[in-house]
Amino acid sequence: MKKRGLLLVLSGPSGAGKGTVCRALLKNEPSLRLSVSATTRPPRPGEVDNVDYFFLDSEIFNKMIKDGEFLEYAQVYNNYYGTPQPFVEESLKEGHDIILEIDIQGALQVKEKYPEAVLIFIAPPSKFDLKKRLFSRGADAREVIEKRLHCASDEMKLADRYDYIVVNDQVIRAVERIRSIIIAEKSRPHNFKRLLNSFN
Ligand code: 5GP
């Protein structure tokens, strides 16, 4: 029997840089598989269907909810997002490590279904820093940024429900910290049952 893969869940407030950290991590750890989420949000310029997301209309998304096809799903900023279950389950069974970049509501649902999942919260170095990052993107209106900052305060309050907090002061350092977490998690005794049993 193959050793089950590691299920990593990455979340954090908008502007903490979790997308950038996730992409850099995937480059550094080519064996890591990314779960592609489904969403009812329309694609942004440059986003590709089936690569960045499975872009679905609400009707299909609702049918998938009814049919129990999501490992978790949540409403985030007026749109629905969900993780298709089969890809995650098959990857884990085949021994592949898998990463989900999802919001906090989703992360907590995953932990209920898979208590062995490793929840990592990507935090900005400070509130000031988060504000600076959101404003320097230049992409959003002031009210949108204010709303995101307000959400960030609420999200930071839930960070203690995670297994680890990684401060994204520098992307390279954040990636190194996550790689250390992966090594530590793979060193837990339950991963060595066969070795330990072989001494019986
Ligand atoms: P965006 O629309 O900017 O790509 O994503 C908005 C938020 O939705 C982000 O916080 C992102 O992590 C979250 N998200 C993306 N996919 C999923 C998913 O499958 N499930 C949940 N719960 N959240 C998701």
PDB file of C-alpha atoms and ligand atoms in Angstrom:
ATOM      1  CA  MET A   1       0.000   0.000   0.000  1.00  0.00           C
ATOM      2  CA  LYS A   2       1.241   3.486  -0.899  1.00  0.00           C
ATOM      3  CA  LYS A   3       1.807   6.078   1.820  1.00  0.00           C
ATOM      4  CA  ARG A   4      -1.003   8.624   1.714  1.00  0.00           C
ATOM      5  CA  GLY A   5      -0.047  12.089   0.452  1.00  0.00           C
ATOM      6  CA  LEU A   6      -0.033  15.213   2.567  1.00  0.00           C
ATOM      7  CA  LEU A   7      -3.006  17.557   2.330  1.00  0.00           C
ATOM      8  CA  LEU A   8      -1.883  21.179   2.676  1.00  0.00           C
ATOM      9  CA  VAL A   9      -4.327  24.061   2.935  1.00  0.00           C
ATOM     10  CA  LEU A  10      -3.131  27.616   2.453  1.00  0.00           C
ATOM     11  CA  SER A  11      -5.235  30.633   3.353  1.00  0.00           C
ATOM     12  CA  GLY A  12      -4.898  34.163   4.597  1.00  0.00           C
ATOM     13  CA  PRO A  13      -6.302  37.630   4.061  1.00  0.00           C
ATOM     14  CA  SER A  14      -6.403  39.295   0.669  1.00  0.00           C
ATOM     15  CA  GLY A  15      -3.102  41.153   0.232  1.00  0.00           C
ATOM     16  CA  ALA A  16      -1.053  38.750   2.375  1.00  0.00           C
ATOM     17  CA  GLY A  17       0.412  37.341  -0.829  1.00  0.00           C
ATOM     18  CA  LYS A  18      -0.817  33.744  -0.557  1.00  0.00           C
ATOM     19  CA  GLY A  19      -1.214  33.397  -4.330  1.00  0.00           C
ATOM     20  CA  THR A  20       2.381  34.478  -4.936  1.00  0.00           C
ATOM     21  CA  VAL A  21       3.671  32.231  -2.151  1.00  0.00           C
ATOM     22  CA  CYS A  22       1.644  29.307  -3.493  1.00  0.00           C
ATOM     23  CA  ARG A  23       3.001  29.731  -7.046  1.00  0.00           C
ATOM     24  CA  ALA A  24       6.589  30.015  -5.769  1.00  0.00           C
ATOM     25  CA  LEU A  25       6.107  26.919  -3.613  1.00  0.00           C
ATOM     26  CA  LEU A  26       4.800  24.904  -6.582  1.00  0.00           C
ATOM     27  CA  LYS A  27       7.916  25.891  -8.573  1.00  0.00           C
ATOM     28  CA  ASN A  28      10.171  24.747  -5.719  1.00  0.00           C
ATOM     29  CA  GLU A  29       8.269  21.546  -5.015  1.00  0.00           C
ATOM     30  CA  PRO A  30       7.377  20.089  -8.428  1.00  0.00           C
ATOM     31  CA  SER A  31       5.903  16.974  -6.827  1.00  0.00           C
ATOM     32  CA  LEU A  32       3.224  19.064  -5.125  1.00  0.00           C
ATOM     33  CA  ARG A  33      -0.166  19.048  -6.902  1.00  0.00           C
ATOM     34  CA  LEU A  34      -2.448  22.061  -6.922  1.00  0.00           C
ATOM     35  CA  SER A  35      -6.189  21.511  -6.595  1.00  0.00           C
ATOM     36  CA  VAL A  36      -8.074  23.607  -9.158  1.00  0.00           C
ATOM     37  CA  SER A  37     -11.208  25.098  -7.609  1.00  0.00           C
ATOM     38  CA  ALA A  38     -14.593  25.680  -9.191  1.00  0.00           C
ATOM     39  CA  THR A  39     -16.121  29.144  -9.031  1.00  0.00           C
ATOM     40  CA  THR A  40     -19.142  31.120 -10.177  1.00  0.00           C
ATOM     41  CA  ARG A  41     -16.963  34.244 -10.496  1.00  0.00           C
ATOM     42  CA  PRO A  42     -16.343  35.332 -14.100  1.00  0.00           C
ATOM     43  CA  PRO A  43     -12.752  34.937 -15.346  1.00  0.00           C
ATOM     44  CA  ARG A  44     -10.416  37.919 -15.023  1.00  0.00           C
ATOM     45  CA  PRO A  45      -8.334  38.932 -18.049  1.00  0.00           C
ATOM     46  CA  GLY A  46      -5.638  36.312 -18.610  1.00  0.00           C
ATOM     47  CA  GLU A  47      -7.306  33.609 -16.516  1.00  0.00           C
ATOM     48  CA  VAL A  48      -7.769  30.269 -18.252  1.00  0.00           C
ATOM     49  CA  ASP A  49     -10.712  27.922 -17.720  1.00  0.00           C
ATOM     50  CA  ASN A  50      -9.701  24.530 -16.230  1.00  0.00           C
ATOM     51  CA  VAL A  51      -6.271  25.942 -15.303  1.00  0.00           C
ATOM     52  CA  ASP A  52      -6.889  28.856 -12.923  1.00  0.00           C
ATOM     53  CA  TYR A  53     -10.415  27.753 -12.042  1.00  0.00           C
ATOM     54  CA  PHE A  54     -13.273  25.711 -13.423  1.00  0.00           C
ATOM     55  CA  PHE A  55     -15.525  28.645 -14.294  1.00  0.00           C
ATOM     56  CA  LEU A  56     -19.104  27.450 -13.843  1.00  0.00           C
ATOM     57  CA  ASP A  57     -22.543  29.036 -13.885  1.00  0.00           C
ATOM     58  CA  SER A  58     -24.581  28.996 -10.671  1.00  0.00           C
ATOM     59  CA  GLU A  59     -26.865  26.237 -11.917  1.00  0.00           C
ATOM     60  CA  ILE A  60     -24.045  23.743 -12.456  1.00  0.00           C
ATOM     61  CA  PHE A  61     -22.349  24.821  -9.232  1.00  0.00           C
ATOM     62  CA  ASN A  62     -25.574  24.213  -7.278  1.00  0.00           C
ATOM     63  CA  LYS A  63     -26.007  20.808  -8.895  1.00  0.00           C
ATOM     64  CA  MET A  64     -22.475  19.878  -7.827  1.00  0.00           C
ATOM     65  CA  ILE A  65     -23.317  20.928  -4.254  1.00  0.00           C
ATOM     66  CA  LYS A  66     -26.469  18.764  -4.336  1.00  0.00           C
ATOM     67  CA  ASP A  67     -24.556  15.805  -5.755  1.00  0.00           C
ATOM     68  CA  GLY A  68     -21.982  16.083  -2.956  1.00  0.00           C
ATOM     69  CA  GLU A  69     -19.112  16.676  -5.377  1.00  0.00           C
ATOM     70  CA  PHE A  70     -17.352  19.296  -3.248  1.00  0.00           C
ATOM     71  CA  LEU A  71     -14.938  18.585  -0.436  1.00  0.00           C
ATOM     72  CA  GLU A  72     -15.845  22.083   0.765  1.00  0.00           C
ATOM     73  CA  TYR A  73     -17.467  25.193  -0.665  1.00  0.00           C
ATOM     74  CA  ALA A  74     -18.077  28.736   0.487  1.00  0.00           C
ATOM     75  CA  GLN A  75     -19.377  32.100  -0.578  1.00  0.00           C
ATOM     76  CA  VAL A  76     -16.566  34.643  -0.812  1.00  0.00           C
ATOM     77  CA  TYR A  77     -17.247  38.258  -1.891  1.00  0.00           C
ATOM     78  CA  ASN A  78     -20.619  37.433  -3.577  1.00  0.00           C
ATOM     79  CA  ASN A  79     -19.337  34.417  -5.526  1.00  0.00           C
ATOM     80  CA  TYR A  80     -19.197  30.720  -4.786  1.00  0.00           C
ATOM     81  CA  TYR A  81     -15.978  28.729  -4.672  1.00  0.00           C
ATOM     82  CA  GLY A  82     -15.542  25.005  -4.108  1.00  0.00           C
ATOM     83  CA  THR A  83     -12.947  22.246  -4.115  1.00  0.00           C
ATOM     84  CA  PRO A  84     -13.886  19.235  -6.272  1.00  0.00           C
ATOM     85  CA  GLN A  85     -13.467  16.189  -4.042  1.00  0.00           C
ATOM     86  CA  PRO A  86     -12.418  13.388  -6.463  1.00  0.00           C
ATOM     87  CA  PHE A  87      -9.097  14.951  -7.544  1.00  0.00           C
ATOM     88  CA  VAL A  88      -8.062  15.554  -3.931  1.00  0.00           C
ATOM     89  CA  GLU A  89      -9.042  12.086  -2.741  1.00  0.00           C
ATOM     90  CA  GLU A  90      -7.426  10.266  -5.681  1.00  0.00           C
ATOM     91  CA  SER A  91      -4.203  12.274  -5.381  1.00  0.00           C
ATOM     92  CA  LEU A  92      -3.908  11.513  -1.671  1.00  0.00           C
ATOM     93  CA  LYS A  93      -4.622   7.811  -2.256  1.00  0.00           C
ATOM     94  CA  GLU A  94      -1.930   7.680  -4.950  1.00  0.00           C
ATOM     95  CA  GLY A  95       0.528   9.194  -2.459  1.00  0.00           C
ATOM     96  CA  HIS A  96       0.730  12.665  -4.008  1.00  0.00           C
ATOM     97  CA  ASP A  97       0.971  15.729  -1.796  1.00  0.00           C
ATOM     98  CA  ILE A  98      -1.703  18.247  -2.648  1.00  0.00           C
ATOM     99  CA  ILE A  99      -2.249  21.920  -1.920  1.00  0.00           C
ATOM    100  CA  LEU A 100      -5.499  23.871  -1.687  1.00  0.00           C
ATOM    101  CA  GLU A 101      -5.476  27.676  -1.791  1.00  0.00           C
ATOM    102  CA  ILE A 102      -8.854  28.481  -0.304  1.00  0.00           C
ATOM    103  CA  ASP A 103     -10.551  30.852   2.113  1.00  0.00           C
ATOM    104  CA  ILE A 104     -10.872  30.376   5.862  1.00  0.00           C
ATOM    105  CA  GLN A 105     -14.451  29.028   5.870  1.00  0.00           C
ATOM    106  CA  GLY A 106     -13.341  26.363   3.385  1.00  0.00           C
ATOM    107  CA  ALA A 107     -10.154  25.545   5.297  1.00  0.00           C
ATOM    108  CA  LEU A 108     -12.102  24.837   8.479  1.00  0.00           C
ATOM    109  CA  GLN A 109     -14.511  22.555   6.575  1.00  0.00           C
ATOM    110  CA  VAL A 110     -11.534  20.616   5.184  1.00  0.00           C
ATOM    111  CA  LYS A 111     -10.126  20.163   8.701  1.00  0.00           C
ATOM    112  CA  GLU A 112     -13.448  18.640   9.817  1.00  0.00           C
ATOM    113  CA  LYS A 113     -13.432  16.105   6.991  1.00  0.00           C
ATOM    114  CA  TYR A 114      -9.682  15.477   7.016  1.00  0.00           C
ATOM    115  CA  PRO A 115      -8.328  16.051  10.530  1.00  0.00           C
ATOM    116  CA  GLU A 116      -4.862  15.162   9.252  1.00  0.00           C
ATOM    117  CA  ALA A 117      -4.917  18.161   6.844  1.00  0.00           C
ATOM    118  CA  VAL A 118      -2.219  20.726   7.555  1.00  0.00           C
ATOM    119  CA  LEU A 119      -3.671  24.232   7.730  1.00  0.00           C
ATOM    120  CA  ILE A 120      -1.232  27.053   7.043  1.00  0.00           C
ATOM    121  CA  PHE A 121      -2.212  30.672   7.534  1.00  0.00           C
ATOM    122  CA  ILE A 122      -0.258  33.188   5.461  1.00  0.00           C
ATOM    123  CA  ALA A 123      -0.089  36.424   7.447  1.00  0.00           C
ATOM    124  CA  PRO A 124       1.212  39.853   6.454  1.00  0.00           C
ATOM    125  CA  PRO A 125       4.100  41.146   8.610  1.00  0.00           C
ATOM    126  CA  SER A 126       1.885  43.943  10.002  1.00  0.00           C
ATOM    127  CA  LYS A 127      -1.405  45.768   9.530  1.00  0.00           C
ATOM    128  CA  PHE A 128       0.506  48.704   8.090  1.00  0.00           C
ATOM    129  CA  ASP A 129       2.198  46.428   5.600  1.00  0.00           C
ATOM    130  CA  LEU A 130      -1.112  44.889   4.500  1.00  0.00           C
ATOM    131  CA  LYS A 131      -2.596  48.346   3.928  1.00  0.00           C
ATOM    132  CA  LYS A 132       0.461  49.369   1.913  1.00  0.00           C
ATOM    133  CA  ARG A 133       0.226  46.224  -0.239  1.00  0.00           C
ATOM    134  CA  LEU A 134      -3.478  46.614  -0.941  1.00  0.00           C
ATOM    135  CA  PHE A 135      -3.101  50.273  -1.915  1.00  0.00           C
ATOM    136  CA  SER A 136       0.029  49.711  -4.004  1.00  0.00           C
ATOM    137  CA  ARG A 137      -1.760  47.137  -6.179  1.00  0.00           C
ATOM    138  CA  GLY A 138      -3.625  50.147  -7.562  1.00  0.00           C
ATOM    139  CA  ALA A 139      -6.325  47.843  -8.900  1.00  0.00           C
ATOM    140  CA  ASP A 140      -9.157  48.493  -6.483  1.00  0.00           C
ATOM    141  CA  ALA A 141     -11.285  51.423  -5.408  1.00  0.00           C
ATOM    142  CA  ARG A 142     -10.764  52.874  -1.932  1.00  0.00           C
ATOM    143  CA  GLU A 143     -14.055  51.380  -0.589  1.00  0.00           C
ATOM    144  CA  VAL A 144     -13.064  47.932  -1.856  1.00  0.00           C
ATOM    145  CA  ILE A 145      -9.717  48.199  -0.073  1.00  0.00           C
ATOM    146  CA  GLU A 146     -11.371  49.413   3.124  1.00  0.00           C
ATOM    147  CA  LYS A 147     -13.741  46.416   2.955  1.00  0.00           C
ATOM    148  CA  ARG A 148     -10.823  44.007   2.440  1.00  0.00           C
ATOM    149  CA  LEU A 149      -8.974  45.541   5.411  1.00  0.00           C
ATOM    150  CA  HIS A 150     -12.051  45.077   7.550  1.00  0.00           C
ATOM    151  CA  CYS A 151     -12.340  41.419   6.406  1.00  0.00           C
ATOM    152  CA  ALA A 152      -8.614  40.960   7.091  1.00  0.00           C
ATOM    153  CA  SER A 153      -9.095  41.979  10.736  1.00  0.00           C
ATOM    154  CA  ASP A 154     -11.837  39.350  11.088  1.00  0.00           C
ATOM    155  CA  GLU A 155      -9.716  36.723   9.331  1.00  0.00           C
ATOM    156  CA  MET A 156      -6.667  37.410  11.526  1.00  0.00           C
ATOM    157  CA  LYS A 157      -8.832  36.571  14.536  1.00  0.00           C
ATOM    158  CA  LEU A 158      -9.266  33.034  13.179  1.00  0.00           C
ATOM    159  CA  ALA A 159      -5.568  32.450  12.508  1.00  0.00           C
ATOM    160  CA  ASP A 160      -5.197  30.545  15.787  1.00  0.00           C
ATOM    161  CA  ARG A 161      -7.449  27.782  14.373  1.00  0.00           C
ATOM    162  CA  TYR A 162      -4.638  26.921  11.944  1.00  0.00           C
ATOM    163  CA  ASP A 163      -1.794  24.479  12.539  1.00  0.00           C
ATOM    164  CA  TYR A 164       0.855  26.975  11.443  1.00  0.00           C
ATOM    165  CA  ILE A 165       1.214  30.690  10.780  1.00  0.00           C
ATOM    166  CA  VAL A 166       3.712  31.747   8.129  1.00  0.00           C
ATOM    167  CA  VAL A 167       4.523  35.447   7.972  1.00  0.00           C
ATOM    168  CA  ASN A 168       5.075  36.551   4.410  1.00  0.00           C
ATOM    169  CA  ASP A 169       7.800  39.136   4.944  1.00  0.00           C
ATOM    170  CA  GLN A 170       9.637  37.861   1.861  1.00  0.00           C
ATOM    171  CA  VAL A 171       8.262  35.302  -0.583  1.00  0.00           C
ATOM    172  CA  ILE A 172      11.457  33.192  -0.575  1.00  0.00           C
ATOM    173  CA  ARG A 173      11.471  33.045   3.205  1.00  0.00           C
ATOM    174  CA  ALA A 174       7.781  32.187   3.379  1.00  0.00           C
ATOM    175  CA  VAL A 175       8.343  29.341   0.886  1.00  0.00           C
ATOM    176  CA  GLU A 176      11.289  28.043   2.945  1.00  0.00           C
ATOM    177  CA  ARG A 177       9.122  28.036   6.065  1.00  0.00           C
ATOM    178  CA  ILE A 178       6.412  26.047   4.301  1.00  0.00           C
ATOM    179  CA  ARG A 179       8.979  23.566   3.014  1.00  0.00           C
ATOM    180  CA  SER A 180      10.186  23.099   6.603  1.00  0.00           C
ATOM    181  CA  ILE A 181       6.588  22.455   7.664  1.00  0.00           C
ATOM    182  CA  ILE A 182       6.251  19.802   4.943  1.00  0.00           C
ATOM    183  CA  ILE A 183       9.435  18.074   6.157  1.00  0.00           C
ATOM    184  CA  ALA A 184       8.274  18.204   9.775  1.00  0.00           C
ATOM    185  CA  GLU A 185       4.808  16.847   8.934  1.00  0.00           C
ATOM    186  CA  LYS A 186       6.334  13.988   6.952  1.00  0.00           C
ATOM    187  CA  SER A 187       8.478  13.128   9.976  1.00  0.00           C
ATOM    188  CA  ARG A 188       5.509  12.368  12.217  1.00  0.00           C
ATOM    189  CA  PRO A 189       5.439   8.834  13.663  1.00  0.00           C
ATOM    190  CA  HIS A 190       2.256   7.772  11.818  1.00  0.00           C
ATOM    191  CA  ASN A 191       4.251   7.992   8.581  1.00  0.00           C
ATOM    192  CA  PHE A 192       6.664   5.322   9.803  1.00  0.00           C
ATOM    193  CA  LYS A 193       4.260   2.528  10.716  1.00  0.00           C
ATOM    194  CA  ARG A 194       5.839   0.063   8.291  1.00  0.00           C
ATOM    195  CA  LEU A 195       9.384   0.759   9.529  1.00  0.00           C
ATOM    196  CA  LEU A 196       8.349   0.537  13.165  1.00  0.00           C
ATOM    197  CA  ASN A 197       6.299  -2.650  12.600  1.00  0.00           C
ATOM    198  CA  SER A 198       9.206  -4.291  10.804  1.00  0.00           C
ATOM    199  CA  PHE A 199      11.053  -4.434  14.130  1.00  0.00           C
ATOM    200  CA  ASN A 200       8.323  -6.542  15.743  1.00  0.00           C
TER     201      ASN A 200
HETATM  202  P1  5GP B   1     -10.185  35.156  -6.200  1.00  0.00           P
HETATM  203  O1  5GP B   1     -11.550  35.447  -6.718  1.00  0.00           O
HETATM  204  O2  5GP B   1      -9.423  36.406  -5.864  1.00  0.00           O
HETATM  205  O3  5GP B   1      -9.414  34.221  -7.102  1.00  0.00           O
HETATM  206  O4  5GP B   1     -10.365  34.371  -4.815  1.00  0.00           O
HETATM  207  C1  5GP B   1     -11.120  34.936  -3.778  1.00  0.00           C
HETATM  208  C2  5GP B   1     -10.984  34.076  -2.533  1.00  0.00           C
HETATM  209  O5  5GP B   1     -11.570  32.783  -2.749  1.00  0.00           O
HETATM  210  C3  5GP B   1      -9.536  33.802  -2.104  1.00  0.00           C
HETATM  211  O6  5GP B   1      -9.452  33.992  -0.694  1.00  0.00           O
HETATM  212  C4  5GP B   1      -9.316  32.353  -2.456  1.00  0.00           C
HETATM  213  O7  5GP B   1      -8.368  31.747  -1.598  1.00  0.00           O
HETATM  214  C5  5GP B   1     -10.707  31.785  -2.220  1.00  0.00           C
HETATM  215  N1  5GP B   1     -10.922  30.519  -2.907  1.00  0.00           N
HETATM  216  C6  5GP B   1     -10.438  30.106  -4.107  1.00  0.00           C
HETATM  217  N2  5GP B   1     -10.844  28.856  -4.375  1.00  0.00           N
HETATM  218  C7  5GP B   1     -11.573  28.436  -3.314  1.00  0.00           C
HETATM  219  C8  5GP B   1     -12.253  27.208  -2.987  1.00  0.00           C
HETATM  220  O8  5GP B   1     -12.251  26.221  -3.723  1.00  0.00           O
HETATM  221  N3  5GP B   1     -12.906  27.181  -1.812  1.00  0.00           N
HETATM  222  C9  5GP B   1     -12.945  28.224  -0.944  1.00  0.00           C
HETATM  223  N4  5GP B   1     -13.595  28.072   0.199  1.00  0.00           N
HETATM  224  N5  5GP B   1     -12.317  29.386  -1.207  1.00  0.00           N
HETATM  225  C10 5GP B   1     -11.642  29.489  -2.383  1.00  0.00           C
END
